[in-house]
PDB file of C-alpha atoms and ligand atoms in Angstrom:
ATOM      1  CA  MET A   1      12.132   6.378  32.678  1.00  0.00           C
ATOM      2  CA  TYR A   2      13.899   3.083  33.086  1.00  0.00           C
ATOM      3  CA  THR A   3      15.802   0.565  31.077  1.00  0.00           C
ATOM      4  CA  LYS A   4      15.412  -3.154  31.116  1.00  0.00           C
ATOM      5  CA  GLU A   5      17.425  -6.109  29.597  1.00  0.00           C
ATOM      6  CA  ILE A   6      14.967  -8.059  27.569  1.00  0.00           C
ATOM      7  CA  GLY A   7      17.174 -10.408  25.603  1.00  0.00           C
ATOM      8  CA  LYS A   8      20.571 -11.172  24.356  1.00  0.00           C
ATOM      9  CA  ASN A   9      22.358  -7.759  23.673  1.00  0.00           C
ATOM     10  CA  LEU A  10      18.978  -6.138  23.823  1.00  0.00           C
ATOM     11  CA  PHE A  11      17.464  -3.401  26.058  1.00  0.00           C
ATOM     12  CA  MET A  12      14.111  -1.702  26.290  1.00  0.00           C
ATOM     13  CA  VAL A  13      13.868   1.982  27.271  1.00  0.00           C
ATOM     14  CA  GLU A  14      10.634   3.042  28.861  1.00  0.00           C
ATOM     15  CA  LEU A  15      10.498   6.664  27.570  1.00  0.00           C
ATOM     16  CA  GLU A  16       7.688   7.763  29.855  1.00  0.00           C
ATOM     17  CA  THR A  17       6.848  10.563  27.389  1.00  0.00           C
ATOM     18  CA  GLY A  18       4.782  13.279  29.119  1.00  0.00           C
ATOM     19  CA  GLY A  19       4.854  11.205  32.281  1.00  0.00           C
ATOM     20  CA  PHE A  20       2.761   8.365  30.672  1.00  0.00           C
ATOM     21  CA  LYS A  21       3.926   4.943  31.630  1.00  0.00           C
ATOM     22  CA  ASN A  22       3.700   1.830  29.336  1.00  0.00           C
ATOM     23  CA  LEU A  23       2.936   4.116  26.397  1.00  0.00           C
ATOM     24  CA  ILE A  24       6.046   4.385  24.188  1.00  0.00           C
ATOM     25  CA  CYS A  25       9.457   2.715  24.270  1.00  0.00           C
ATOM     26  CA  SER A  26      12.667   2.640  22.409  1.00  0.00           C
ATOM     27  CA  TYR A  27      15.116  -0.263  22.053  1.00  0.00           C
ATOM     28  CA  VAL A  28      18.899  -0.399  22.143  1.00  0.00           C
ATOM     29  CA  ILE A  29      20.741  -3.366  20.588  1.00  0.00           C
ATOM     30  CA  LYS A  30      24.302  -3.714  21.812  1.00  0.00           C
ATOM     31  CA  GLY A  31      26.008  -5.252  18.908  1.00  0.00           C
ATOM     32  CA  ARG A  32      29.274  -4.415  17.124  1.00  0.00           C
ATOM     33  CA  LYS A  33      28.118  -0.860  17.687  1.00  0.00           C
ATOM     34  CA  PRO A  34      25.010   0.446  19.552  1.00  0.00           C
ATOM     35  CA  PHE A  35      21.932   0.352  17.291  1.00  0.00           C
ATOM     36  CA  LEU A  36      18.649   2.104  18.280  1.00  0.00           C
ATOM     37  CA  VAL A  37      15.205   1.250  17.239  1.00  0.00           C
ATOM     38  CA  GLU A  38      12.752   4.175  17.490  1.00  0.00           C
ATOM     39  CA  SER A  39      13.707   7.516  18.822  1.00  0.00           C
ATOM     40  CA  GLY A  40      10.284   8.122  20.295  1.00  0.00           C
ATOM     41  CA  PRO A  41       8.807  11.631  20.446  1.00  0.00           C
ATOM     42  CA  ALA A  42      10.665  14.928  20.710  1.00  0.00           C
ATOM     43  CA  ASN A  43       9.588  15.584  24.329  1.00  0.00           C
ATOM     44  CA  SER A  44      11.200  12.389  25.707  1.00  0.00           C
ATOM     45  CA  ILE A  45      14.577  12.590  23.900  1.00  0.00           C
ATOM     46  CA  GLN A  46      16.235  13.722  27.208  1.00  0.00           C
ATOM     47  CA  ASN A  47      14.926  10.539  28.861  1.00  0.00           C
ATOM     48  CA  LEU A  48      16.376   8.484  25.963  1.00  0.00           C
ATOM     49  CA  LEU A  49      19.805  10.192  26.304  1.00  0.00           C
ATOM     50  CA  THR A  50      19.741   9.534  30.069  1.00  0.00           C
ATOM     51  CA  ALA A  51      18.975   5.856  29.312  1.00  0.00           C
ATOM     52  CA  LEU A  52      21.946   5.570  26.934  1.00  0.00           C
ATOM     53  CA  GLU A  53      24.102   6.859  29.709  1.00  0.00           C
ATOM     54  CA  GLN A  54      22.761   4.323  32.117  1.00  0.00           C
ATOM     55  CA  LEU A  55      23.405   1.582  29.585  1.00  0.00           C
ATOM     56  CA  ASP A  56      26.996   2.774  29.190  1.00  0.00           C
ATOM     57  CA  VAL A  57      26.323   3.642  25.482  1.00  0.00           C
ATOM     58  CA  LYS A  58      28.638   6.424  24.249  1.00  0.00           C
ATOM     59  CA  VAL A  59      26.739   8.794  22.089  1.00  0.00           C
ATOM     60  CA  GLU A  60      29.407   8.925  19.539  1.00  0.00           C
ATOM     61  CA  ASP A  61      29.395   5.183  19.139  1.00  0.00           C
ATOM     62  CA  VAL A  62      25.765   4.999  18.043  1.00  0.00           C
ATOM     63  CA  GLU A  63      25.825   4.043  14.378  1.00  0.00           C
ATOM     64  CA  PHE A  64      22.136   3.742  13.451  1.00  0.00           C
ATOM     65  CA  VAL A  65      18.711   4.719  14.614  1.00  0.00           C
ATOM     66  CA  ALA A  66      16.197   2.650  12.772  1.00  0.00           C
ATOM     67  CA  ILE A  67      12.639   4.048  12.777  1.00  0.00           C
ATOM     68  CA  THR A  68       9.582   2.055  11.876  1.00  0.00           C
ATOM     69  CA  HIS A  69       7.684   5.140  10.473  1.00  0.00           C
ATOM     70  CA  VAL A  70       7.581   8.845  10.702  1.00  0.00           C
ATOM     71  CA  HIS A  71       4.589   9.396  13.101  1.00  0.00           C
ATOM     72  CA  LEU A  72       5.391  11.615  16.043  1.00  0.00           C
ATOM     73  CA  ASP A  73       5.321   8.937  18.688  1.00  0.00           C
ATOM     74  CA  HIS A  74       7.883   6.741  16.904  1.00  0.00           C
ATOM     75  CA  SER A  75      10.356   9.229  15.322  1.00  0.00           C
ATOM     76  CA  GLY A  76       9.205  12.785  16.187  1.00  0.00           C
ATOM     77  CA  GLY A  77      12.381  13.112  18.256  1.00  0.00           C
ATOM     78  CA  VAL A  78      14.911  11.734  15.823  1.00  0.00           C
ATOM     79  CA  GLY A  79      15.994  15.201  14.551  1.00  0.00           C
ATOM     80  CA  THR A  80      16.571  16.292  18.140  1.00  0.00           C
ATOM     81  CA  LEU A  81      18.337  13.050  19.005  1.00  0.00           C
ATOM     82  CA  LEU A  82      20.776  13.272  16.122  1.00  0.00           C
ATOM     83  CA  LYS A  83      22.145  16.525  17.517  1.00  0.00           C
ATOM     84  CA  SER A  84      23.496  14.475  20.369  1.00  0.00           C
ATOM     85  CA  LEU A  85      24.600  11.438  18.302  1.00  0.00           C
ATOM     86  CA  PRO A  86      27.323  12.818  15.974  1.00  0.00           C
ATOM     87  CA  ASN A  87      27.883   9.685  14.036  1.00  0.00           C
ATOM     88  CA  ALA A  88      24.463   8.124  13.748  1.00  0.00           C
ATOM     89  CA  LYS A  89      22.415   7.677  10.558  1.00  0.00           C
ATOM     90  CA  VAL A  90      18.619   7.121  10.412  1.00  0.00           C
ATOM     91  CA  ILE A  91      17.087   4.147   8.670  1.00  0.00           C
ATOM     92  CA  VAL A  92      13.596   4.934   7.239  1.00  0.00           C
ATOM     93  CA  HIS A  93      11.272   3.867   4.480  1.00  0.00           C
ATOM     94  CA  PRO A  94      11.883   6.151   1.388  1.00  0.00           C
ATOM     95  CA  ARG A  95       8.164   7.309   1.604  1.00  0.00           C
ATOM     96  CA  GLY A  96       8.877   8.611   5.150  1.00  0.00           C
ATOM     97  CA  MET A  97      12.154  10.278   4.286  1.00  0.00           C
ATOM     98  CA  PRO A  98      10.820  13.595   3.029  1.00  0.00           C
ATOM     99  CA  HIS A  99       8.932  14.100   6.307  1.00  0.00           C
ATOM    100  CA  LEU A 100      12.109  13.665   8.346  1.00  0.00           C
ATOM    101  CA  ILE A 101      14.049  16.090   6.307  1.00  0.00           C
ATOM    102  CA  ASP A 102      11.278  18.722   6.276  1.00  0.00           C
ATOM    103  CA  PRO A 103       8.807  18.020   9.083  1.00  0.00           C
ATOM    104  CA  GLU A 104       6.896  21.251   8.451  1.00  0.00           C
ATOM    105  CA  ARG A 105       3.887  19.522   6.817  1.00  0.00           C
ATOM    106  CA  LEU A 106       3.909  16.558   9.291  1.00  0.00           C
ATOM    107  CA  TRP A 107       3.337  18.816  12.316  1.00  0.00           C
ATOM    108  CA  PRO A 108       0.077  20.464  11.271  1.00  0.00           C
ATOM    109  CA  SER A 109      -1.252  17.124   9.895  1.00  0.00           C
ATOM    110  CA  SER A 110      -0.400  15.429  13.134  1.00  0.00           C
ATOM    111  CA  ARG A 111      -1.991  18.136  15.223  1.00  0.00           C
ATOM    112  CA  LYS A 112      -5.165  17.671  13.115  1.00  0.00           C
ATOM    113  CA  VAL A 113      -5.287  13.913  13.741  1.00  0.00           C
ATOM    114  CA  LEU A 114      -3.877  13.801  17.304  1.00  0.00           C
ATOM    115  CA  GLY A 115      -5.100  17.067  18.784  1.00  0.00           C
ATOM    116  CA  PHE A 116      -3.785  17.682  22.320  1.00  0.00           C
ATOM    117  CA  VAL A 117      -1.750  14.455  22.151  1.00  0.00           C
ATOM    118  CA  SER A 118       0.587  16.058  19.617  1.00  0.00           C
ATOM    119  CA  ASP A 119       1.582  18.629  22.251  1.00  0.00           C
ATOM    120  CA  ILE A 120       2.447  15.790  24.667  1.00  0.00           C
ATOM    121  CA  PHE A 121       4.700  14.310  21.977  1.00  0.00           C
ATOM    122  CA  GLY A 122       6.394  17.555  20.855  1.00  0.00           C
ATOM    123  CA  LYS A 123       7.294  19.161  17.540  1.00  0.00           C
ATOM    124  CA  PRO A 124       9.730  17.379  15.338  1.00  0.00           C
ATOM    125  CA  GLU A 125      13.059  19.023  14.239  1.00  0.00           C
ATOM    126  CA  PRO A 126      14.419  18.330  10.726  1.00  0.00           C
ATOM    127  CA  VAL A 127      16.956  15.596  10.026  1.00  0.00           C
ATOM    128  CA  PRO A 128      19.921  16.528   7.716  1.00  0.00           C
ATOM    129  CA  LYS A 129      19.374  14.658   4.344  1.00  0.00           C
ATOM    130  CA  ASP A 130      22.881  13.255   4.369  1.00  0.00           C
ATOM    131  CA  ARG A 131      22.101  11.429   7.584  1.00  0.00           C
ATOM    132  CA  VAL A 132      19.122   9.496   6.295  1.00  0.00           C
ATOM    133  CA  ILE A 133      19.362   5.943   4.768  1.00  0.00           C
ATOM    134  CA  PRO A 134      16.181   5.123   2.846  1.00  0.00           C
ATOM    135  CA  VAL A 135      15.409   1.360   2.928  1.00  0.00           C
ATOM    136  CA  THR A 136      12.540  -0.964   2.037  1.00  0.00           C
ATOM    137  CA  GLU A 137      14.518  -4.231   2.308  1.00  0.00           C
ATOM    138  CA  GLY A 138      17.940  -5.403   3.342  1.00  0.00           C
ATOM    139  CA  SER A 139      20.027  -6.012   6.373  1.00  0.00           C
ATOM    140  CA  PHE A 140      22.497  -4.404   8.668  1.00  0.00           C
ATOM    141  CA  ASP A 141      25.430  -6.062  10.388  1.00  0.00           C
ATOM    142  CA  LEU A 142      25.136  -6.165  14.205  1.00  0.00           C
ATOM    143  CA  GLY A 143      28.468  -8.029  14.681  1.00  0.00           C
ATOM    144  CA  CYS A 144      29.084 -11.530  16.066  1.00  0.00           C
ATOM    145  CA  GLY A 145      27.306 -12.936  13.013  1.00  0.00           C
ATOM    146  CA  ALA A 146      24.040 -11.198  13.908  1.00  0.00           C
ATOM    147  CA  LYS A 147      22.097  -8.870  11.757  1.00  0.00           C
ATOM    148  CA  LEU A 148      19.088  -6.675  11.687  1.00  0.00           C
ATOM    149  CA  THR A 149      16.798  -7.408   8.644  1.00  0.00           C
ATOM    150  CA  VAL A 150      14.385  -4.839   7.265  1.00  0.00           C
ATOM    151  CA  PHE A 151      10.868  -5.694   5.991  1.00  0.00           C
ATOM    152  CA  GLU A 152       8.246  -3.430   4.425  1.00  0.00           C
ATOM    153  CA  THR A 153       5.061  -3.818   6.432  1.00  0.00           C
ATOM    154  CA  ILE A 154       2.620  -1.163   5.292  1.00  0.00           C
ATOM    155  CA  GLY A 155      -1.057  -0.717   6.150  1.00  0.00           C
ATOM    156  CA  HIS A 156      -0.906   1.298   9.396  1.00  0.00           C
ATOM    157  CA  ALA A 157       1.028   3.813   7.323  1.00  0.00           C
ATOM    158  CA  SER A 158       2.142   3.667   3.637  1.00  0.00           C
ATOM    159  CA  HIS A 159       5.607   3.476   4.888  1.00  0.00           C
ATOM    160  CA  ASN A 160       5.793   1.196   7.973  1.00  0.00           C
ATOM    161  CA  LEU A 161       8.922  -0.937   8.338  1.00  0.00           C
ATOM    162  CA  SER A 162       9.480  -3.870  10.654  1.00  0.00           C
ATOM    163  CA  PHE A 163      12.900  -5.106  11.728  1.00  0.00           C
ATOM    164  CA  GLN A 164      14.006  -8.519  12.903  1.00  0.00           C
ATOM    165  CA  GLU A 165      17.116  -8.999  14.996  1.00  0.00           C
ATOM    166  CA  SER A 166      18.958 -12.340  14.879  1.00  0.00           C
ATOM    167  CA  PHE A 167      20.462 -12.251  18.271  1.00  0.00           C
ATOM    168  CA  ASN A 168      17.065 -13.428  19.734  1.00  0.00           C
ATOM    169  CA  GLY A 169      14.840 -13.773  16.576  1.00  0.00           C
ATOM    170  CA  GLY A 170      12.436 -11.075  17.783  1.00  0.00           C
ATOM    171  CA  VAL A 171      10.661  -8.619  15.545  1.00  0.00           C
ATOM    172  CA  PHE A 172       9.991  -4.849  15.926  1.00  0.00           C
ATOM    173  CA  PRO A 173       6.705  -4.295  14.066  1.00  0.00           C
ATOM    174  CA  GLY A 174       6.334  -0.646  14.704  1.00  0.00           C
ATOM    175  CA  ASP A 175       2.580  -0.152  14.400  1.00  0.00           C
ATOM    176  CA  ALA A 176       1.968  -3.054  11.980  1.00  0.00           C
ATOM    177  CA  ALA A 177       0.865  -5.442  14.687  1.00  0.00           C
ATOM    178  CA  GLY A 178      -1.332  -3.132  16.769  1.00  0.00           C
ATOM    179  CA  THR A 179      -0.792  -1.662  20.237  1.00  0.00           C
ATOM    180  CA  TYR A 180       0.106  -4.202  22.884  1.00  0.00           C
ATOM    181  CA  LEU A 181      -1.328  -3.674  26.345  1.00  0.00           C
ATOM    182  CA  PRO A 182       0.989  -5.527  28.728  1.00  0.00           C
ATOM    183  CA  GLU A 183      -1.504  -4.980  31.551  1.00  0.00           C
ATOM    184  CA  PHE A 184      -3.883  -7.296  29.733  1.00  0.00           C
ATOM    185  CA  ASP A 185      -1.646  -9.248  27.225  1.00  0.00           C
ATOM    186  CA  VAL A 186      -3.803  -8.305  24.344  1.00  0.00           C
ATOM    187  CA  VAL A 187      -3.527  -6.062  21.184  1.00  0.00           C
ATOM    188  CA  VAL A 188      -5.830  -3.355  20.080  1.00  0.00           C
ATOM    189  CA  PRO A 189      -5.897  -1.617  16.626  1.00  0.00           C
ATOM    190  CA  THR A 190      -3.506   1.036  15.551  1.00  0.00           C
ATOM    191  CA  THR A 191      -5.457   2.236  12.471  1.00  0.00           C
ATOM    192  CA  PRO A 192      -5.816   6.001  12.247  1.00  0.00           C
ATOM    193  CA  PRO A 193      -6.861   7.202   8.771  1.00  0.00           C
ATOM    194  CA  PRO A 194      -5.645   6.689   6.199  1.00  0.00           C
ATOM    195  CA  PHE A 195      -5.727   2.944   6.964  1.00  0.00           C
ATOM    196  CA  TYR A 196      -5.295   0.235   4.379  1.00  0.00           C
ATOM    197  CA  LEU A 197      -6.860  -3.008   5.507  1.00  0.00           C
ATOM    198  CA  ASP A 198      -5.672  -5.240   2.752  1.00  0.00           C
ATOM    199  CA  ALA A 199      -2.169  -4.053   2.983  1.00  0.00           C
ATOM    200  CA  ALA A 200      -2.231  -4.449   6.765  1.00  0.00           C
ATOM    201  CA  LEU A 201      -3.484  -8.076   6.542  1.00  0.00           C
ATOM    202  CA  ALA A 202      -0.758  -8.896   3.938  1.00  0.00           C
ATOM    203  CA  SER A 203       1.873  -7.315   6.266  1.00  0.00           C
ATOM    204  CA  LEU A 204       0.623  -9.475   9.161  1.00  0.00           C
ATOM    205  CA  ASP A 205       1.053 -12.559   7.039  1.00  0.00           C
ATOM    206  CA  LYS A 206       4.565 -11.430   6.223  1.00  0.00           C
ATOM    207  CA  LEU A 207       5.313 -11.025   9.943  1.00  0.00           C
ATOM    208  CA  ILE A 208       3.851 -14.470  10.813  1.00  0.00           C
ATOM    209  CA  SER A 209       5.980 -16.024   8.032  1.00  0.00           C
ATOM    210  CA  LEU A 210       9.115 -14.610   9.799  1.00  0.00           C
ATOM    211  CA  LYS A 211       8.279 -16.847  12.769  1.00  0.00           C
ATOM    212  CA  PRO A 212       9.304 -14.291  15.315  1.00  0.00           C
ATOM    213  CA  THR A 213      10.192 -15.629  18.768  1.00  0.00           C
ATOM    214  CA  VAL A 214       8.947 -12.535  20.375  1.00  0.00           C
ATOM    215  CA  LEU A 215       7.535  -9.076  19.373  1.00  0.00           C
ATOM    216  CA  TYR A 216       9.030  -5.786  20.617  1.00  0.00           C
ATOM    217  CA  PHE A 217       6.129  -3.335  20.522  1.00  0.00           C
ATOM    218  CA  SER A 218       6.788   0.343  20.437  1.00  0.00           C
ATOM    219  CA  HIS A 219       3.520   0.492  22.306  1.00  0.00           C
ATOM    220  CA  PHE A 220       4.439  -1.294  24.557  1.00  0.00           C
ATOM    221  CA  GLY A 221       7.179  -3.643  25.346  1.00  0.00           C
ATOM    222  CA  LYS A 222       8.112  -7.249  24.695  1.00  0.00           C
ATOM    223  CA  ALA A 223       5.419  -9.798  24.157  1.00  0.00           C
ATOM    224  CA  LEU A 224       6.179 -13.547  24.207  1.00  0.00           C
ATOM    225  CA  ASN A 225       3.265 -15.148  22.355  1.00  0.00           C
ATOM    226  CA  ALA A 226       4.207 -13.515  18.969  1.00  0.00           C
ATOM    227  CA  LYS A 227       2.333 -15.806  16.588  1.00  0.00           C
ATOM    228  CA  GLN A 228      -0.823 -15.862  18.615  1.00  0.00           C
ATOM    229  CA  LEU A 229      -0.852 -12.062  18.970  1.00  0.00           C
ATOM    230  CA  LEU A 230      -0.350 -11.574  15.197  1.00  0.00           C
ATOM    231  CA  GLU A 231      -3.109 -14.008  14.393  1.00  0.00           C
ATOM    232  CA  ASP A 232      -5.489 -12.455  16.959  1.00  0.00           C
ATOM    233  CA  TYR A 233      -4.791  -9.035  15.458  1.00  0.00           C
ATOM    234  CA  LYS A 234      -5.733 -10.274  11.995  1.00  0.00           C
ATOM    235  CA  ILE A 235      -9.049 -11.464  13.263  1.00  0.00           C
ATOM    236  CA  GLN A 236      -9.643  -8.280  15.274  1.00  0.00           C
ATOM    237  CA  ILE A 237      -9.017  -5.877  12.360  1.00  0.00           C
ATOM    238  CA  GLN A 238     -11.256  -7.900  10.161  1.00  0.00           C
ATOM    239  CA  LEU A 239     -14.032  -7.728  12.708  1.00  0.00           C
ATOM    240  CA  TRP A 240     -13.720  -3.969  13.098  1.00  0.00           C
ATOM    241  CA  ALA A 241     -13.791  -3.585   9.284  1.00  0.00           C
ATOM    242  CA  GLU A 242     -16.924  -5.728   8.980  1.00  0.00           C
ATOM    243  CA  ILE A 243     -18.695  -3.618  11.638  1.00  0.00           C
ATOM    244  CA  ALA A 244     -17.529  -0.399  10.045  1.00  0.00           C
ATOM    245  CA  GLU A 245     -18.722  -1.530   6.710  1.00  0.00           C
ATOM    246  CA  GLU A 246     -22.189  -2.497   7.958  1.00  0.00           C
ATOM    247  CA  GLY A 247     -22.375   0.774   9.837  1.00  0.00           C
ATOM    248  CA  VAL A 248     -21.507   2.805   6.829  1.00  0.00           C
ATOM    249  CA  LYS A 249     -24.070   0.834   4.689  1.00  0.00           C
ATOM    250  CA  LYS A 250     -26.813   1.450   7.286  1.00  0.00           C
ATOM    251  CA  ASN A 251     -25.813   5.029   7.944  1.00  0.00           C
ATOM    252  CA  TRP A 252     -24.941   4.509  11.571  1.00  0.00           C
ATOM    253  CA  SER A 253     -23.319   7.451  13.544  1.00  0.00           C
ATOM    254  CA  PHE A 254     -19.669   7.276  14.544  1.00  0.00           C
ATOM    255  CA  GLU A 255     -20.844   6.556  18.228  1.00  0.00           C
ATOM    256  CA  GLN A 256     -23.076   3.621  17.029  1.00  0.00           C
ATOM    257  CA  ILE A 257     -20.239   2.018  15.070  1.00  0.00           C
ATOM    258  CA  ARG A 258     -17.782   2.512  17.984  1.00  0.00           C
ATOM    259  CA  ASP A 259     -20.147   1.082  20.536  1.00  0.00           C
ATOM    260  CA  ARG A 260     -21.009  -1.863  18.344  1.00  0.00           C
ATOM    261  CA  ILE A 261     -17.258  -2.607  18.060  1.00  0.00           C
ATOM    262  CA  ILE A 262     -17.000  -2.498  21.927  1.00  0.00           C
ATOM    263  CA  VAL A 263     -19.868  -5.012  22.226  1.00  0.00           C
ATOM    264  CA  GLU A 264     -18.668  -7.413  19.469  1.00  0.00           C
ATOM    265  CA  ASP A 265     -14.899  -7.465  20.146  1.00  0.00           C
ATOM    266  CA  ASN A 266     -14.156  -9.587  23.261  1.00  0.00           C
ATOM    267  CA  VAL A 267     -10.854  -7.753  23.695  1.00  0.00           C
ATOM    268  CA  MET A 268     -12.588  -4.393  23.882  1.00  0.00           C
ATOM    269  CA  GLY A 269     -15.019  -5.900  26.433  1.00  0.00           C
ATOM    270  CA  LEU A 270     -12.044  -6.811  28.525  1.00  0.00           C
ATOM    271  CA  ILE A 271     -10.242  -3.476  28.397  1.00  0.00           C
ATOM    272  CA  LYS A 272     -12.920  -0.926  27.655  1.00  0.00           C
ATOM    273  CA  ASP A 273     -12.862   0.732  31.127  1.00  0.00           C
ATOM    274  CA  PHE A 274      -9.047   1.014  30.979  1.00  0.00           C
ATOM    275  CA  VAL A 275      -9.104   2.484  27.457  1.00  0.00           C
ATOM    276  CA  MET A 276     -12.075   4.797  28.169  1.00  0.00           C
ATOM    277  CA  SER A 277     -10.343   6.283  31.224  1.00  0.00           C
ATOM    278  CA  HIS A 278      -6.891   6.574  29.457  1.00  0.00           C
ATOM    279  CA  ARG A 279      -6.160  10.173  28.368  1.00  0.00           C
ATOM    280  CA  ILE A 280      -4.397   9.122  25.234  1.00  0.00           C
ATOM    281  CA  TYR A 281      -5.886   5.731  24.320  1.00  0.00           C
ATOM    282  CA  SER A 282      -9.427   7.219  24.600  1.00  0.00           C
ATOM    283  CA  LYS A 283      -8.490   9.512  21.788  1.00  0.00           C
ATOM    284  CA  THR A 284      -6.229   7.183  19.697  1.00  0.00           C
ATOM    285  CA  VAL A 285      -7.904   3.850  20.054  1.00  0.00           C
ATOM    286  CA  LEU A 286     -11.583   4.725  20.547  1.00  0.00           C
ATOM    287  CA  GLU A 287     -11.668   7.768  18.237  1.00  0.00           C
ATOM    288  CA  ASN A 288      -8.851   7.732  15.566  1.00  0.00           C
ATOM    289  CA  CYS A 289      -8.646   4.027  15.052  1.00  0.00           C
ATOM    290  CA  VAL A 290     -12.456   3.656  14.688  1.00  0.00           C
ATOM    291  CA  LYS A 291     -12.330   6.523  12.128  1.00  0.00           C
ATOM    292  CA  GLY A 292      -9.656   4.734  10.210  1.00  0.00           C
ATOM    293  CA  PHE A 293     -12.073   1.801   9.641  1.00  0.00           C
ATOM    294  CA  ILE A 294     -15.030   4.076   8.768  1.00  0.00           C
ATOM    295  CA  GLU A 295     -13.035   6.047   6.165  1.00  0.00           C
ATOM    296  CA  PHE A 296     -11.717   2.772   4.777  1.00  0.00           C
ATOM    297  CA  ALA A 297     -15.362   1.354   4.547  1.00  0.00           C
ATOM    298  CA  LYS A 298     -16.591   4.598   2.883  1.00  0.00           C
ATOM    299  CA  GLN A 299     -13.841   4.547   0.344  1.00  0.00           C
ATOM    300  CA  LYS A 300     -14.528   0.876  -0.417  1.00  0.00           C
ATOM    301  CA  GLN A 301     -18.217   1.605  -0.894  1.00  0.00           C
ATOM    302  CA  SER A 302     -17.646   4.576  -3.211  1.00  0.00           C
ATOM    303  CA  SER A 303     -15.132   2.681  -5.345  1.00  0.00           C
TER     304      SER A 303
HETATM  305 ZN1  LIG B 401       2.377   4.547  17.159  1.00  0.00          ZN
END
């Protein structure tokens, strides 16, 4: 675990969940009051609390924890975290709210999709209802004339939010803009089923229209060439969708579709050895994200 100053009043926390580096991070905005973006998974909350101490953030001062969506890797730890933040409220999309208050259904469904990865992330604890603020649009005062603005950017999930902070003009896209691999300066899809291509593309256009100076990926870290990455990601998910559609039409196996994607997508050509040998990305990127496109293609064909 480490913390890093990445902008004006802004810090990144490498959560190192399960010992995995460059996988999941949280962010701390030091405005009028400390403001967190993403709690990360339950199993790395202790690392996040240690980071707050290192950053001289008093737990009782934290006012808000904004979460982009309720998947385990982004907010599975928020219930646990709130036990240590007596005055903090959680900002979440209204469609994600029920799963925070009662995570009993989220856990088995996450286990089904993520398999062994869900054990690395840990089981979520419930968040008291009166500590949740459901939001789809709006803004929060960060002090010194700065604010954090909320945007609905669905597609990856039916309830993904993005946030833009005005200290630096950067955007936290959650999983709306893919997974950023800092080792290669590229993005790869975050598209587990159910994935909604048209909504995802519309969300990317919305993010591009915000003219972000930088992107703060939850996976992983700050990326400078925001506009280029968003445009690249649009092209990439359209390519994956085309291949999946062709594959479904021609009755290709899952492996045939996956391998065609690896051949056709230049980014995958560049990173395939890294992704294939990565314990988590081999499961999420090469399995779940491909499945997201296949299911989307099947649904499109049957409708
Ligand atoms: Zn994620």
